[in-house]
Amino acid sequence: MTLVMGILNVTPDSFSDGGAYLDTEAAIGHARGMLAAGASIIDVGGESTRPGSARVGVAEELERVIPIVHALAGDGIAVSVDTMRAEVASAALDAGARIINDVSGGQADPDMLGVVARSGADFVLMHWRDHSERFQDTASYDDVVFDVSHELIAQRDKAIDAGIARERIILDPGLGFSKTWDHNWTLLRHLAQFQKLGHRVLVGASRKAFLGELLGGREPLGRDGATAAVSFWAAQVGVWAVRTHDVAGQSDAIAVARRLALESPF
């Protein structure tokens, strides 16, 4: 069954919900609301990766993330931490996180793969070419499905060589990161190819700009219906999880996909 990973951004500048959950109690309350709506995992992030965003200091990222991870994990909640920094990953794992979700796939910090390997945690390895202030300059491919798959597997091999068990690795094609709008649609159309790479697959389409473009320039908060359609598609393909701001809507879409899959053909 496709799981729902609820996004908990504790940042002032994330593209959709920046500033909404900077207060620790508000963040914890939102996480509990997402769990009640159907989330299986809460993904906590203290650094925005929206296009053009500047990086925050490590001390600030730690201050934003670790108290929330500690509180949620202390209640037995499955917590993922969205970070590119090994120091933050290490502290989050010590606080009880079970998954490190690194949008750079271990490329931004040379110590990341070793930290994850020593912990035995799951590792989301996303397709990535550069930091957010520059990544749209690298959105060039001969064949986007082949190239993204090839680059993911090359980084996957480095993760395995670093000691991360194969079964702990989750692949993410990186929608919106060094991709044009058309690239994103092509990757979604060929999700089944990523399922064949031998790992769980995570899809993160929530409220992204390519959905806004499809909908005539609609703002992020108006993109949840389109996100649910992507989640329905991802669930039909059988991906491991979708990462989303709108847990209830995606849970409903996945429930419909699951129910339809139970029907026998006429």
PDB file of C-alpha atoms in Angstrom:
ATOM      1  CA  MET A   1       0.000   0.000   0.000  1.00  0.00           C
ATOM      2  CA  THR A   2       1.245   3.499  -0.841  1.00  0.00           C
ATOM      3  CA  LEU A   3       1.972   5.472   2.331  1.00  0.00           C
ATOM      4  CA  VAL A   4       1.526   9.178   2.963  1.00  0.00           C
ATOM      5  CA  MET A   5       4.491  11.190   4.249  1.00  0.00           C
ATOM      6  CA  GLY A   6       3.241  14.437   5.762  1.00  0.00           C
ATOM      7  CA  ILE A   7       5.414  17.522   5.249  1.00  0.00           C
ATOM      8  CA  LEU A   8       6.229  19.569   8.358  1.00  0.00           C
ATOM      9  CA  ASN A   9       8.236  22.618   7.311  1.00  0.00           C
ATOM     10  CA  VAL A  10       9.638  24.540  10.268  1.00  0.00           C
ATOM     11  CA  THR A  11      10.950  27.297   8.027  1.00  0.00           C
ATOM     12  CA  PRO A  12       9.981  30.926   7.366  1.00  0.00           C
ATOM     13  CA  ASP A  13      10.425  30.670   3.585  1.00  0.00           C
ATOM     14  CA  SER A  14       9.102  27.383   2.207  1.00  0.00           C
ATOM     15  CA  PHE A  15       7.088  28.034  -0.950  1.00  0.00           C
ATOM     16  CA  SER A  16       3.723  26.801   0.358  1.00  0.00           C
ATOM     17  CA  ASP A  17       3.635  26.990   4.146  1.00  0.00           C
ATOM     18  CA  GLY A  18       6.685  29.000   5.169  1.00  0.00           C
ATOM     19  CA  GLY A  19       6.302  30.496   8.638  1.00  0.00           C
ATOM     20  CA  ALA A  20       3.141  28.589   9.522  1.00  0.00           C
ATOM     21  CA  TYR A  21       4.790  26.170  11.961  1.00  0.00           C
ATOM     22  CA  LEU A  22       7.825  27.942  13.372  1.00  0.00           C
ATOM     23  CA  ASP A  23       6.373  27.670  16.886  1.00  0.00           C
ATOM     24  CA  THR A  24       7.210  24.254  18.326  1.00  0.00           C
ATOM     25  CA  GLU A  25       3.768  23.652  19.781  1.00  0.00           C
ATOM     26  CA  ALA A  26       2.092  24.644  16.501  1.00  0.00           C
ATOM     27  CA  ALA A  27       4.400  22.299  14.616  1.00  0.00           C
ATOM     28  CA  ILE A  28       3.694  19.379  16.928  1.00  0.00           C
ATOM     29  CA  GLY A  29      -0.040  20.056  16.746  1.00  0.00           C
ATOM     30  CA  HIS A  30       0.079  20.097  12.947  1.00  0.00           C
ATOM     31  CA  ALA A  31       2.013  16.827  12.929  1.00  0.00           C
ATOM     32  CA  ARG A  32      -0.630  15.179  15.092  1.00  0.00           C
ATOM     33  CA  GLY A  33      -3.324  16.501  12.764  1.00  0.00           C
ATOM     34  CA  MET A  34      -1.562  14.961   9.778  1.00  0.00           C
ATOM     35  CA  LEU A  35      -1.313  11.624  11.567  1.00  0.00           C
ATOM     36  CA  ALA A  36      -5.037  11.720  12.312  1.00  0.00           C
ATOM     37  CA  ALA A  37      -5.692  12.454   8.625  1.00  0.00           C
ATOM     38  CA  GLY A  38      -3.779   9.381   7.482  1.00  0.00           C
ATOM     39  CA  ALA A  39      -0.049  10.123   7.460  1.00  0.00           C
ATOM     40  CA  SER A  40       2.251   7.234   8.331  1.00  0.00           C
ATOM     41  CA  ILE A  41       5.439   9.331   8.462  1.00  0.00           C
ATOM     42  CA  ILE A  42       6.117  12.965   9.390  1.00  0.00           C
ATOM     43  CA  ASP A  43       8.931  14.582   7.383  1.00  0.00           C
ATOM     44  CA  VAL A  44      10.464  17.456   9.347  1.00  0.00           C
ATOM     45  CA  GLY A  45      12.488  20.055   7.457  1.00  0.00           C
ATOM     46  CA  GLY A  46      14.325  23.108   8.756  1.00  0.00           C
ATOM     47  CA  GLU A  47      15.751  24.430   5.485  1.00  0.00           C
ATOM     48  CA  SER A  48      13.746  25.475   2.447  1.00  0.00           C
ATOM     49  CA  THR A  49      14.704  24.002  -0.928  1.00  0.00           C
ATOM     50  CA  ARG A  50      12.295  26.099  -2.988  1.00  0.00           C
ATOM     51  CA  PRO A  51      13.843  27.492  -6.191  1.00  0.00           C
ATOM     52  CA  GLY A  52      16.220  30.342  -5.416  1.00  0.00           C
ATOM     53  CA  SER A  53      16.292  29.853  -1.654  1.00  0.00           C
ATOM     54  CA  ALA A  54      19.472  30.586   0.287  1.00  0.00           C
ATOM     55  CA  ARG A  55      20.863  28.097   2.784  1.00  0.00           C
ATOM     56  CA  VAL A  56      20.508  28.605   6.544  1.00  0.00           C
ATOM     57  CA  GLY A  57      23.272  28.016   9.066  1.00  0.00           C
ATOM     58  CA  VAL A  58      23.646  24.601  10.656  1.00  0.00           C
ATOM     59  CA  ALA A  59      22.960  25.927  14.179  1.00  0.00           C
ATOM     60  CA  GLU A  60      19.676  27.449  13.044  1.00  0.00           C
ATOM     61  CA  GLU A  61      18.628  24.274  11.244  1.00  0.00           C
ATOM     62  CA  LEU A  62      19.379  22.224  14.353  1.00  0.00           C
ATOM     63  CA  GLU A  63      17.429  24.636  16.548  1.00  0.00           C
ATOM     64  CA  ARG A  64      14.398  24.395  14.284  1.00  0.00           C
ATOM     65  CA  VAL A  65      14.373  20.632  13.801  1.00  0.00           C
ATOM     66  CA  ILE A  66      15.714  18.724  16.795  1.00  0.00           C
ATOM     67  CA  PRO A  67      13.149  19.697  19.487  1.00  0.00           C
ATOM     68  CA  ILE A  68      10.316  18.649  17.177  1.00  0.00           C
ATOM     69  CA  VAL A  69      11.974  15.375  16.220  1.00  0.00           C
ATOM     70  CA  HIS A  70      12.573  14.604  19.888  1.00  0.00           C
ATOM     71  CA  ALA A  71       8.955  15.334  20.823  1.00  0.00           C
ATOM     72  CA  LEU A  72       7.399  13.362  17.968  1.00  0.00           C
ATOM     73  CA  ALA A  73       9.759  10.388  18.136  1.00  0.00           C
ATOM     74  CA  GLY A  74       9.296  10.275  21.909  1.00  0.00           C
ATOM     75  CA  ASP A  75       5.633   9.517  21.250  1.00  0.00           C
ATOM     76  CA  GLY A  76       6.518   6.661  18.917  1.00  0.00           C
ATOM     77  CA  ILE A  77       5.807   8.595  15.698  1.00  0.00           C
ATOM     78  CA  ALA A  78       7.782   7.609  12.599  1.00  0.00           C
ATOM     79  CA  VAL A  79       9.861  10.697  11.826  1.00  0.00           C
ATOM     80  CA  SER A  80      11.830  11.494   8.700  1.00  0.00           C
ATOM     81  CA  VAL A  81      14.170  14.478   8.581  1.00  0.00           C
ATOM     82  CA  ASP A  82      14.629  16.473   5.399  1.00  0.00           C
ATOM     83  CA  THR A  83      18.235  17.660   5.515  1.00  0.00           C
ATOM     84  CA  MET A  84      21.383  17.827   3.399  1.00  0.00           C
ATOM     85  CA  ARG A  85      23.689  18.147   6.405  1.00  0.00           C
ATOM     86  CA  ALA A  86      25.357  15.197   8.107  1.00  0.00           C
ATOM     87  CA  GLU A  87      25.502  17.055  11.430  1.00  0.00           C
ATOM     88  CA  VAL A  88      21.757  17.633  11.398  1.00  0.00           C
ATOM     89  CA  ALA A  89      21.117  14.052  10.281  1.00  0.00           C
ATOM     90  CA  SER A  90      23.257  12.697  13.116  1.00  0.00           C
ATOM     91  CA  ALA A  91      21.497  14.823  15.753  1.00  0.00           C
ATOM     92  CA  ALA A  92      18.089  13.912  14.337  1.00  0.00           C
ATOM     93  CA  LEU A  93      18.884  10.214  14.430  1.00  0.00           C
ATOM     94  CA  ASP A  94      20.052  10.561  18.033  1.00  0.00           C
ATOM     95  CA  ALA A  95      16.712  12.283  18.771  1.00  0.00           C
ATOM     96  CA  GLY A  96      14.807   9.317  17.340  1.00  0.00           C
ATOM     97  CA  ALA A  97      14.355   9.942  13.595  1.00  0.00           C
ATOM     98  CA  ARG A  98      14.007   6.763  11.536  1.00  0.00           C
ATOM     99  CA  ILE A  99      14.576   8.146   8.032  1.00  0.00           C
ATOM    100  CA  ILE A 100      16.942  10.715   6.554  1.00  0.00           C
ATOM    101  CA  ASN A 101      15.467  12.392   3.480  1.00  0.00           C
ATOM    102  CA  ASP A 102      18.374  14.043   1.676  1.00  0.00           C
ATOM    103  CA  VAL A 103      17.329  15.905  -1.468  1.00  0.00           C
ATOM    104  CA  SER A 104      20.969  15.849  -2.589  1.00  0.00           C
ATOM    105  CA  GLY A 105      21.172  12.074  -2.220  1.00  0.00           C
ATOM    106  CA  GLY A 106      24.333  12.420  -0.153  1.00  0.00           C
ATOM    107  CA  GLN A 107      26.127  14.744  -2.557  1.00  0.00           C
ATOM    108  CA  ALA A 108      25.900  18.040  -0.637  1.00  0.00           C
ATOM    109  CA  ASP A 109      27.779  16.803   2.438  1.00  0.00           C
ATOM    110  CA  PRO A 110      30.568  14.193   2.073  1.00  0.00           C
ATOM    111  CA  ASP A 111      29.882  12.898   5.582  1.00  0.00           C
ATOM    112  CA  MET A 112      26.195  12.157   5.043  1.00  0.00           C
ATOM    113  CA  LEU A 113      26.453   8.623   3.660  1.00  0.00           C
ATOM    114  CA  GLY A 114      28.718   7.526   6.509  1.00  0.00           C
ATOM    115  CA  VAL A 115      26.384   8.957   9.154  1.00  0.00           C
ATOM    116  CA  VAL A 116      23.401   7.131   7.694  1.00  0.00           C
ATOM    117  CA  ALA A 117      25.359   3.902   7.232  1.00  0.00           C
ATOM    118  CA  ARG A 118      26.427   3.828  10.871  1.00  0.00           C
ATOM    119  CA  SER A 119      22.882   4.484  12.066  1.00  0.00           C
ATOM    120  CA  GLY A 120      21.102   1.752  10.126  1.00  0.00           C
ATOM    121  CA  ALA A 121      18.335   4.244   9.286  1.00  0.00           C
ATOM    122  CA  ASP A 122      16.438   4.363   6.008  1.00  0.00           C
ATOM    123  CA  PHE A 123      17.769   6.838   3.458  1.00  0.00           C
ATOM    124  CA  VAL A 124      15.768   8.700   0.824  1.00  0.00           C
ATOM    125  CA  LEU A 125      18.145   9.324  -2.049  1.00  0.00           C
ATOM    126  CA  MET A 126      16.750  11.946  -4.419  1.00  0.00           C
ATOM    127  CA  HIS A 127      17.959  12.809  -7.902  1.00  0.00           C
ATOM    128  CA  TRP A 128      19.901  16.072  -7.541  1.00  0.00           C
ATOM    129  CA  ARG A 129      22.353  18.106  -9.553  1.00  0.00           C
ATOM    130  CA  ASP A 130      22.873  21.384  -7.667  1.00  0.00           C
ATOM    131  CA  HIS A 131      21.609  23.612  -4.870  1.00  0.00           C
ATOM    132  CA  SER A 132      18.272  25.385  -5.239  1.00  0.00           C
ATOM    133  CA  GLU A 133      19.700  28.790  -6.190  1.00  0.00           C
ATOM    134  CA  ARG A 134      21.241  27.160  -9.288  1.00  0.00           C
ATOM    135  CA  PHE A 135      19.402  23.923 -10.027  1.00  0.00           C
ATOM    136  CA  GLN A 136      17.268  25.216 -12.898  1.00  0.00           C
ATOM    137  CA  ASP A 137      20.511  25.951 -14.770  1.00  0.00           C
ATOM    138  CA  THR A 138      21.169  22.199 -14.888  1.00  0.00           C
ATOM    139  CA  ALA A 139      17.797  21.061 -16.312  1.00  0.00           C
ATOM    140  CA  SER A 140      19.197  19.565 -19.519  1.00  0.00           C
ATOM    141  CA  TYR A 141      18.830  15.887 -20.517  1.00  0.00           C
ATOM    142  CA  ASP A 142      19.191  13.730 -23.606  1.00  0.00           C
ATOM    143  CA  ASP A 143      16.527  11.355 -22.269  1.00  0.00           C
ATOM    144  CA  VAL A 144      15.195  12.489 -18.893  1.00  0.00           C
ATOM    145  CA  VAL A 145      13.951   9.051 -17.756  1.00  0.00           C
ATOM    146  CA  PHE A 146      17.172   7.274 -18.726  1.00  0.00           C
ATOM    147  CA  ASP A 147      19.440  10.035 -17.426  1.00  0.00           C
ATOM    148  CA  VAL A 148      17.663  10.437 -14.077  1.00  0.00           C
ATOM    149  CA  SER A 149      17.595   6.657 -13.578  1.00  0.00           C
ATOM    150  CA  HIS A 150      21.274   6.343 -14.472  1.00  0.00           C
ATOM    151  CA  GLU A 151      22.308   9.168 -12.126  1.00  0.00           C
ATOM    152  CA  LEU A 152      20.174   7.781  -9.294  1.00  0.00           C
ATOM    153  CA  ILE A 153      21.762   4.353  -9.637  1.00  0.00           C
ATOM    154  CA  ALA A 154      25.269   5.830  -9.721  1.00  0.00           C
ATOM    155  CA  GLN A 155      24.605   7.637  -6.431  1.00  0.00           C
ATOM    156  CA  ARG A 156      22.846   4.540  -5.056  1.00  0.00           C
ATOM    157  CA  ASP A 157      26.007   2.567  -5.676  1.00  0.00           C
ATOM    158  CA  LYS A 158      28.020   5.127  -3.715  1.00  0.00           C
ATOM    159  CA  ALA A 159      25.561   4.802  -0.840  1.00  0.00           C
ATOM    160  CA  ILE A 160      25.915   1.028  -0.842  1.00  0.00           C
ATOM    161  CA  ASP A 161      29.715   1.318  -1.007  1.00  0.00           C
ATOM    162  CA  ALA A 162      29.536   3.613   2.040  1.00  0.00           C
ATOM    163  CA  GLY A 163      27.760   0.872   3.982  1.00  0.00           C
ATOM    164  CA  ILE A 164      24.064   1.697   3.607  1.00  0.00           C
ATOM    165  CA  ALA A 165      22.160  -1.551   3.188  1.00  0.00           C
ATOM    166  CA  ARG A 166      20.422  -1.850  -0.166  1.00  0.00           C
ATOM    167  CA  GLU A 167      17.050  -2.488   1.450  1.00  0.00           C
ATOM    168  CA  ARG A 168      17.356   0.775   3.406  1.00  0.00           C
ATOM    169  CA  ILE A 169      17.580   2.938   0.278  1.00  0.00           C
ATOM    170  CA  ILE A 170      14.506   4.724  -1.096  1.00  0.00           C
ATOM    171  CA  LEU A 171      14.749   6.440  -4.491  1.00  0.00           C
ATOM    172  CA  ASP A 172      13.086   9.746  -5.384  1.00  0.00           C
ATOM    173  CA  PRO A 173      13.170  11.017  -9.002  1.00  0.00           C
ATOM    174  CA  GLY A 174      13.312  14.600  -7.723  1.00  0.00           C
ATOM    175  CA  LEU A 175      10.342  16.284  -9.358  1.00  0.00           C
ATOM    176  CA  GLY A 176      11.011  20.011  -9.712  1.00  0.00           C
ATOM    177  CA  PHE A 177      14.742  19.760  -9.008  1.00  0.00           C
ATOM    178  CA  SER A 178      16.769  20.483 -12.148  1.00  0.00           C
ATOM    179  CA  LYS A 179      13.656  19.632 -14.175  1.00  0.00           C
ATOM    180  CA  THR A 180      11.490  21.608 -16.565  1.00  0.00           C
ATOM    181  CA  TRP A 181       7.715  21.255 -16.339  1.00  0.00           C
ATOM    182  CA  ASP A 182       7.756  18.805 -19.255  1.00  0.00           C
ATOM    183  CA  HIS A 183      10.511  16.764 -17.590  1.00  0.00           C
ATOM    184  CA  ASN A 184       8.322  16.343 -14.498  1.00  0.00           C
ATOM    185  CA  TRP A 185       5.375  15.056 -16.538  1.00  0.00           C
ATOM    186  CA  THR A 186       7.607  12.656 -18.442  1.00  0.00           C
ATOM    187  CA  LEU A 187       9.047  11.262 -15.207  1.00  0.00           C
ATOM    188  CA  LEU A 188       5.558  10.774 -13.772  1.00  0.00           C
ATOM    189  CA  ARG A 189       4.398   9.076 -16.962  1.00  0.00           C
ATOM    190  CA  HIS A 190       7.269   6.614 -16.573  1.00  0.00           C
ATOM    191  CA  LEU A 191       7.148   6.000 -12.817  1.00  0.00           C
ATOM    192  CA  ALA A 192       6.962   2.271 -13.504  1.00  0.00           C
ATOM    193  CA  GLN A 193      10.544   2.454 -14.792  1.00  0.00           C
ATOM    194  CA  PHE A 194      11.724   3.685 -11.411  1.00  0.00           C
ATOM    195  CA  GLN A 195       9.807   0.880  -9.709  1.00  0.00           C
ATOM    196  CA  LYS A 196      12.005  -1.548 -11.671  1.00  0.00           C
ATOM    197  CA  LEU A 197      15.238  -0.207 -10.148  1.00  0.00           C
ATOM    198  CA  GLY A 198      14.869  -2.510  -7.147  1.00  0.00           C
ATOM    199  CA  HIS A 199      14.094   0.001  -4.404  1.00  0.00           C
ATOM    200  CA  ARG A 200      11.137   1.649  -2.754  1.00  0.00           C
ATOM    201  CA  VAL A 201      10.151   4.854  -4.553  1.00  0.00           C
ATOM    202  CA  LEU A 202       9.049   8.166  -3.028  1.00  0.00           C
ATOM    203  CA  VAL A 203       7.185  10.769  -5.096  1.00  0.00           C
ATOM    204  CA  GLY A 204       7.131  14.422  -4.043  1.00  0.00           C
ATOM    205  CA  ALA A 205       4.794  16.425  -6.275  1.00  0.00           C
ATOM    206  CA  SER A 206       2.921  18.353  -3.600  1.00  0.00           C
ATOM    207  CA  ARG A 207       1.825  21.839  -4.747  1.00  0.00           C
ATOM    208  CA  LYS A 208       4.824  22.147  -7.085  1.00  0.00           C
ATOM    209  CA  ALA A 209       5.115  24.745  -9.831  1.00  0.00           C
ATOM    210  CA  PHE A 210       4.529  22.354 -12.725  1.00  0.00           C
ATOM    211  CA  LEU A 211       1.051  21.694 -11.297  1.00  0.00           C
ATOM    212  CA  GLY A 212       0.441  25.431 -11.020  1.00  0.00           C
ATOM    213  CA  GLU A 213       1.458  25.866 -14.655  1.00  0.00           C
ATOM    214  CA  LEU A 214      -1.003  23.163 -15.711  1.00  0.00           C
ATOM    215  CA  LEU A 215      -3.751  24.993 -13.807  1.00  0.00           C
ATOM    216  CA  GLY A 216      -3.168  28.359 -15.430  1.00  0.00           C
ATOM    217  CA  GLY A 217      -0.774  29.793 -12.856  1.00  0.00           C
ATOM    218  CA  ARG A 218      -2.730  28.808  -9.770  1.00  0.00           C
ATOM    219  CA  GLU A 219      -1.072  29.555  -6.424  1.00  0.00           C
ATOM    220  CA  PRO A 220       0.344  26.701  -4.283  1.00  0.00           C
ATOM    221  CA  LEU A 221      -2.633  26.383  -1.916  1.00  0.00           C
ATOM    222  CA  GLY A 222      -4.902  25.807  -4.913  1.00  0.00           C
ATOM    223  CA  ARG A 223      -2.927  22.851  -6.243  1.00  0.00           C
ATOM    224  CA  ASP A 224      -4.035  20.121  -3.818  1.00  0.00           C
ATOM    225  CA  GLY A 225      -6.589  18.627  -6.213  1.00  0.00           C
ATOM    226  CA  ALA A 226      -3.946  18.225  -8.908  1.00  0.00           C
ATOM    227  CA  THR A 227      -1.564  16.796  -6.311  1.00  0.00           C
ATOM    228  CA  ALA A 228      -4.224  14.222  -5.387  1.00  0.00           C
ATOM    229  CA  ALA A 229      -4.465  13.190  -9.031  1.00  0.00           C
ATOM    230  CA  VAL A 230      -0.708  12.592  -9.047  1.00  0.00           C
ATOM    231  CA  SER A 231      -1.001  10.596  -5.811  1.00  0.00           C
ATOM    232  CA  PHE A 232      -3.752   8.478  -7.376  1.00  0.00           C
ATOM    233  CA  TRP A 233      -1.460   7.789 -10.345  1.00  0.00           C
ATOM    234  CA  ALA A 234       1.508   7.013  -8.065  1.00  0.00           C
ATOM    235  CA  ALA A 235      -0.592   4.609  -6.001  1.00  0.00           C
ATOM    236  CA  GLN A 236      -1.732   2.793  -9.141  1.00  0.00           C
ATOM    237  CA  VAL A 237       1.908   2.351 -10.107  1.00  0.00           C
ATOM    238  CA  GLY A 238       2.646   1.056  -6.602  1.00  0.00           C
ATOM    239  CA  VAL A 239       5.129   3.575  -5.236  1.00  0.00           C
ATOM    240  CA  TRP A 240       6.108   3.245  -1.597  1.00  0.00           C
ATOM    241  CA  ALA A 241       4.985   6.720  -0.503  1.00  0.00           C
ATOM    242  CA  VAL A 242       3.947  10.207  -1.567  1.00  0.00           C
ATOM    243  CA  ARG A 243       5.252  13.267   0.248  1.00  0.00           C
ATOM    244  CA  THR A 244       2.581  15.921   0.732  1.00  0.00           C
ATOM    245  CA  HIS A 245       1.306  19.011   2.516  1.00  0.00           C
ATOM    246  CA  ASP A 246      -2.324  17.859   2.140  1.00  0.00           C
ATOM    247  CA  VAL A 247      -2.499  14.526   3.927  1.00  0.00           C
ATOM    248  CA  ALA A 248      -6.279  14.107   3.933  1.00  0.00           C
ATOM    249  CA  GLY A 249      -6.699  14.657   0.215  1.00  0.00           C
ATOM    250  CA  GLN A 250      -3.845  12.356  -0.731  1.00  0.00           C
ATOM    251  CA  SER A 251      -5.060   9.663   1.665  1.00  0.00           C
ATOM    252  CA  ASP A 252      -8.469   9.791  -0.012  1.00  0.00           C
ATOM    253  CA  ALA A 253      -6.947   9.545  -3.498  1.00  0.00           C
ATOM    254  CA  ILE A 254      -4.841   6.563  -2.456  1.00  0.00           C
ATOM    255  CA  ALA A 255      -7.848   4.872  -0.843  1.00  0.00           C
ATOM    256  CA  VAL A 256      -9.731   5.155  -4.155  1.00  0.00           C
ATOM    257  CA  ALA A 257      -6.778   3.744  -6.091  1.00  0.00           C
ATOM    258  CA  ARG A 258      -6.474   0.882  -3.635  1.00  0.00           C
ATOM    259  CA  ARG A 259     -10.192   0.076  -3.826  1.00  0.00           C
ATOM    260  CA  LEU A 260     -10.175   0.062  -7.614  1.00  0.00           C
ATOM    261  CA  ALA A 261      -7.187  -2.280  -7.603  1.00  0.00           C
ATOM    262  CA  LEU A 262      -9.226  -4.818  -5.618  1.00  0.00           C
ATOM    263  CA  GLU A 263     -11.866  -5.075  -8.319  1.00  0.00           C
ATOM    264  CA  SER A 264     -11.743  -8.066 -10.622  1.00  0.00           C
ATOM    265  CA  PRO A 265     -12.029  -7.337 -14.357  1.00  0.00           C
ATOM    266  CA  PHE A 266     -15.364  -8.155 -16.034  1.00  0.00           C
TER     267      PHE A 266
END
